[in-house]
């Protein structure tokens, strides 16, 4: 079995020349992306679509970093703010309408804990999945193997080490569920501030 085959099966693998060769494409495209005119929104989107090999409408504010790009699958209307880093050794699947604040990192990659095993150069990539309508706050880190359910909000600065069930607000290091999201939350845009009549009507698909 080749090292690339081992990697893709989420088995321990060693980064050999074939692995490095596969990473070159992402490095070329991220270099292009991260040095583009920041006002060239259309051009940025095209490079991102090429990098992720998708036709979905999405936008990532450069700089952005990843290992492969084509190991990342995004749904509709994805947006990531500045300085996003996705180590996509394992597959990263992101649902529709997901938002990343600045400095969000998703790590599928890791190394063994014991130094003898770690010094063997074996590493791993374990898949990460985010459901639909997830919002990750600034400086959130998602660790290998984590699954985050639909409609979740992860508080800024959190380190997500375990699965988060759908409709949850989670925060902390390690991240823990604080409470469930309810229908009552819909009328607020920030803490106890309610939507004004104009925006509330738009949210509910009605005209004022």
Short mmCIF file of C-alpha atoms in Angstrom, two decimals:
data_model
loop_
_atom_site.label_atom_id
_atom_site.label_comp_id
_atom_site.label_asym_id
_atom_site.label_seq_id
_atom_site.Cartn_x
_atom_site.Cartn_y
_atom_site.Cartn_z
CA UNK A 1 0.00 0.00 0.00
CA UNK A 2 1.40 3.42 -0.90
CA UNK A 3 1.73 6.20 1.66
CA UNK A 4 -0.97 8.19 -0.13
CA UNK A 5 -3.32 5.20 0.01
CA UNK A 6 -2.61 4.80 3.72
CA UNK A 7 -3.28 8.51 4.28
CA UNK A 8 -6.62 8.39 2.46
CA UNK A 9 -7.73 5.38 4.54
CA UNK A 10 -7.01 7.37 7.74
CA UNK A 11 -4.15 5.00 8.57
CA UNK A 12 -0.72 6.04 9.86
CA UNK A 13 1.38 7.22 6.92
CA UNK A 14 4.70 8.89 6.20
CA UNK A 15 4.95 12.01 4.04
CA UNK A 16 7.13 10.81 1.20
CA UNK A 17 7.94 12.39 -2.15
CA UNK A 18 4.60 11.34 -3.64
CA UNK A 19 2.76 13.12 -0.82
CA UNK A 20 4.84 16.27 -1.24
CA UNK A 21 4.25 16.17 -4.97
CA UNK A 22 0.50 16.14 -4.43
CA UNK A 23 0.73 19.14 -2.11
CA UNK A 24 2.45 21.30 -4.73
CA UNK A 25 -0.82 22.20 -6.46
CA UNK A 26 -2.28 23.66 -3.25
CA UNK A 27 0.89 25.58 -2.49
CA UNK A 28 0.92 27.16 -5.94
CA UNK A 29 -2.75 28.18 -5.71
CA UNK A 30 -2.60 29.45 -2.11
CA UNK A 31 0.47 31.51 -3.03
CA UNK A 32 -1.50 33.01 -5.92
CA UNK A 33 -4.55 33.59 -3.72
CA UNK A 34 -2.63 35.19 -0.87
CA UNK A 35 -0.81 37.67 -3.10
CA UNK A 36 -3.82 38.78 -5.19
CA UNK A 37 -5.34 42.24 -5.21
CA UNK A 38 -7.72 42.06 -2.24
CA UNK A 39 -10.32 44.08 -4.14
CA UNK A 40 -10.48 41.50 -6.96
CA UNK A 41 -13.43 39.65 -5.44
CA UNK A 42 -14.31 37.79 -8.64
CA UNK A 43 -10.71 36.69 -9.22
CA UNK A 44 -10.32 35.55 -5.61
CA UNK A 45 -13.49 33.47 -5.85
CA UNK A 46 -12.28 31.78 -9.04
CA UNK A 47 -8.95 30.80 -7.48
CA UNK A 48 -10.73 29.43 -4.41
CA UNK A 49 -13.08 27.40 -6.61
CA UNK A 50 -10.08 25.98 -8.47
CA UNK A 51 -8.26 25.22 -5.22
CA UNK A 52 -11.25 23.42 -3.68
CA UNK A 53 -12.35 21.99 -7.04
CA UNK A 54 -15.92 23.19 -6.62
CA UNK A 55 -18.46 25.24 -8.53
CA UNK A 56 -20.29 26.32 -5.38
CA UNK A 57 -20.64 30.04 -4.67
CA UNK A 58 -18.26 30.76 -1.80
CA UNK A 59 -15.74 33.29 -0.59
CA UNK A 60 -12.63 33.16 1.58
CA UNK A 61 -10.83 36.33 2.63
CA UNK A 62 -7.11 35.85 2.06
CA UNK A 63 -4.78 34.83 3.53
CA UNK A 64 -5.90 31.19 3.50
CA UNK A 65 -3.86 28.06 4.03
CA UNK A 66 -4.46 24.38 3.35
CA UNK A 67 -2.48 21.25 2.50
CA UNK A 68 -4.42 19.95 -0.50
CA UNK A 69 -7.62 21.91 -1.11
CA UNK A 70 -9.33 19.06 -2.94
CA UNK A 71 -9.76 17.26 0.39
CA UNK A 72 -12.14 20.05 1.43
CA UNK A 73 -15.79 19.79 0.40
CA UNK A 74 -17.97 22.84 1.01
CA UNK A 75 -21.70 23.38 0.62
CA UNK A 76 -23.53 26.44 -0.63
CA UNK A 77 -22.76 29.98 0.57
CA UNK A 78 -19.58 29.19 2.49
CA UNK A 79 -17.66 32.16 3.90
CA UNK A 80 -14.37 32.18 5.80
CA UNK A 81 -12.81 35.37 7.11
CA UNK A 82 -9.12 36.27 7.24
CA UNK A 83 -6.36 33.82 8.15
CA UNK A 84 -8.30 30.57 7.95
CA UNK A 85 -6.14 27.43 8.10
CA UNK A 86 -7.44 23.97 7.15
CA UNK A 87 -4.99 21.09 7.41
CA UNK A 88 -6.93 18.80 5.12
CA UNK A 89 -4.87 15.61 5.32
CA UNK A 90 -8.16 13.90 6.17
CA UNK A 91 -11.36 14.97 4.45
CA UNK A 92 -13.07 18.13 5.69
CA UNK A 93 -16.78 18.30 4.87
CA UNK A 94 -18.57 21.61 5.47
CA UNK A 95 -22.34 21.95 5.01
CA UNK A 96 -24.43 24.75 3.51
CA UNK A 97 -24.44 28.33 4.86
CA UNK A 98 -21.43 27.96 7.16
CA UNK A 99 -19.52 30.99 8.43
CA UNK A 100 -15.97 31.16 9.83
CA UNK A 101 -14.76 34.23 11.74
CA UNK A 102 -11.08 35.26 11.50
CA UNK A 103 -8.34 32.81 12.48
CA UNK A 104 -10.46 29.66 12.41
CA UNK A 105 -8.36 26.50 12.13
CA UNK A 106 -9.45 22.97 11.30
CA UNK A 107 -6.84 20.30 11.96
CA UNK A 108 -7.36 16.82 10.60
CA UNK A 109 -3.63 16.16 10.91
CA UNK A 110 -1.83 14.85 13.96
CA UNK A 111 1.09 12.86 15.35
CA UNK A 112 1.33 9.99 17.86
CA UNK A 113 1.64 10.92 21.55
CA UNK A 114 4.53 8.59 22.46
CA UNK A 115 7.90 9.97 21.31
CA UNK A 116 9.11 6.63 19.92
CA UNK A 117 6.04 6.38 17.71
CA UNK A 118 6.18 10.07 16.82
CA UNK A 119 9.87 9.93 15.87
CA UNK A 120 9.08 7.14 13.39
CA UNK A 121 7.68 9.95 11.14
CA UNK A 122 4.26 8.33 11.04
CA UNK A 123 1.42 10.81 11.17
CA UNK A 124 -2.30 10.69 10.45
CA UNK A 125 -5.30 12.55 9.10
CA UNK A 126 -8.76 11.93 10.59
CA UNK A 127 -11.85 13.37 8.87
CA UNK A 128 -13.76 16.39 10.25
CA UNK A 129 -17.40 17.19 9.45
CA UNK A 130 -19.49 20.33 9.97
CA UNK A 131 -23.24 20.30 9.35
CA UNK A 132 -25.37 23.00 7.76
CA UNK A 133 -25.72 26.53 9.16
CA UNK A 134 -22.72 26.43 11.49
CA UNK A 135 -20.94 29.54 12.72
CA UNK A 136 -17.43 29.25 14.14
CA UNK A 137 -16.24 32.27 16.11
CA UNK A 138 -12.83 33.88 15.94
CA UNK A 139 -9.80 31.73 16.81
CA UNK A 140 -11.82 28.52 17.02
CA UNK A 141 -9.76 25.35 16.59
CA UNK A 142 -11.41 22.10 15.50
CA UNK A 143 -9.36 18.99 16.23
CA UNK A 144 -9.07 15.73 14.23
CA UNK A 145 -12.09 13.45 14.08
CA UNK A 146 -14.62 16.00 15.34
CA UNK A 147 -18.20 16.14 14.01
CA UNK A 148 -20.22 19.31 14.56
CA UNK A 149 -23.95 18.98 13.98
CA UNK A 150 -26.33 21.26 12.06
CA UNK A 151 -27.10 24.79 13.26
CA UNK A 152 -24.30 25.03 15.84
CA UNK A 153 -22.50 28.12 17.11
CA UNK A 154 -18.99 27.67 18.51
CA UNK A 155 -17.83 30.53 20.73
CA UNK A 156 -14.68 32.52 19.98
CA UNK A 157 -11.45 31.02 21.24
CA UNK A 158 -12.85 27.51 21.66
CA UNK A 159 -10.91 24.30 21.08
CA UNK A 160 -13.31 21.63 19.87
CA UNK A 161 -11.97 18.19 20.81
CA UNK A 162 -15.23 16.18 20.84
CA UNK A 163 -18.42 15.97 18.77
CA UNK A 164 -20.99 18.75 19.22
CA UNK A 165 -24.67 17.81 18.77
CA UNK A 166 -26.96 19.78 16.45
CA UNK A 167 -28.58 23.02 17.59
CA UNK A 168 -25.94 23.68 20.26
CA UNK A 169 -23.98 26.67 21.49
CA UNK A 170 -20.59 25.40 22.62
CA UNK A 171 -17.55 27.22 23.96
CA UNK A 172 -14.40 26.80 26.00
CA UNK A 173 -11.18 24.81 26.02
CA UNK A 174 -12.07 22.07 25.63
CA UNK A 175 -15.40 23.19 24.13
CA UNK A 176 -18.52 22.12 26.01
CA UNK A 177 -22.18 22.59 25.17
CA UNK A 178 -23.51 25.62 27.02
CA UNK A 179 -27.12 25.33 25.92
CA UNK A 180 -29.39 24.43 23.02
CA UNK A 181 -30.49 26.98 20.43
CA UNK A 182 -34.26 27.56 20.59
CA UNK A 183 -36.91 29.35 18.56
CA UNK A 184 -36.75 32.18 21.10
CA UNK A 185 -33.19 32.98 19.89
CA UNK A 186 -34.50 33.91 16.44
CA UNK A 187 -35.66 37.40 17.40
CA UNK A 188 -32.29 38.53 18.79
CA UNK A 189 -29.29 39.67 16.73
CA UNK A 190 -26.88 40.33 19.64
CA UNK A 191 -27.41 39.32 23.26
CA UNK A 192 -30.72 40.99 24.30
CA UNK A 193 -30.98 43.28 21.25
CA UNK A 194 -34.04 42.42 19.15
CA UNK A 195 -34.30 42.85 15.39
CA UNK A 196 -36.02 46.06 14.31
CA UNK A 197 -39.37 45.73 12.46
CA UNK A 198 -37.80 46.15 9.01
CA UNK A 199 -35.15 43.44 9.46
CA UNK A 200 -37.57 41.15 11.33
CA UNK A 201 -40.03 41.35 8.42
CA UNK A 202 -37.23 40.48 5.97
CA UNK A 203 -36.14 37.51 8.08
CA UNK A 204 -39.69 36.18 8.06
CA UNK A 205 -40.18 36.82 4.35
CA UNK A 206 -42.77 39.54 4.83
CA UNK A 207 -42.97 43.14 3.72
CA UNK A 208 -43.40 45.91 6.22
#
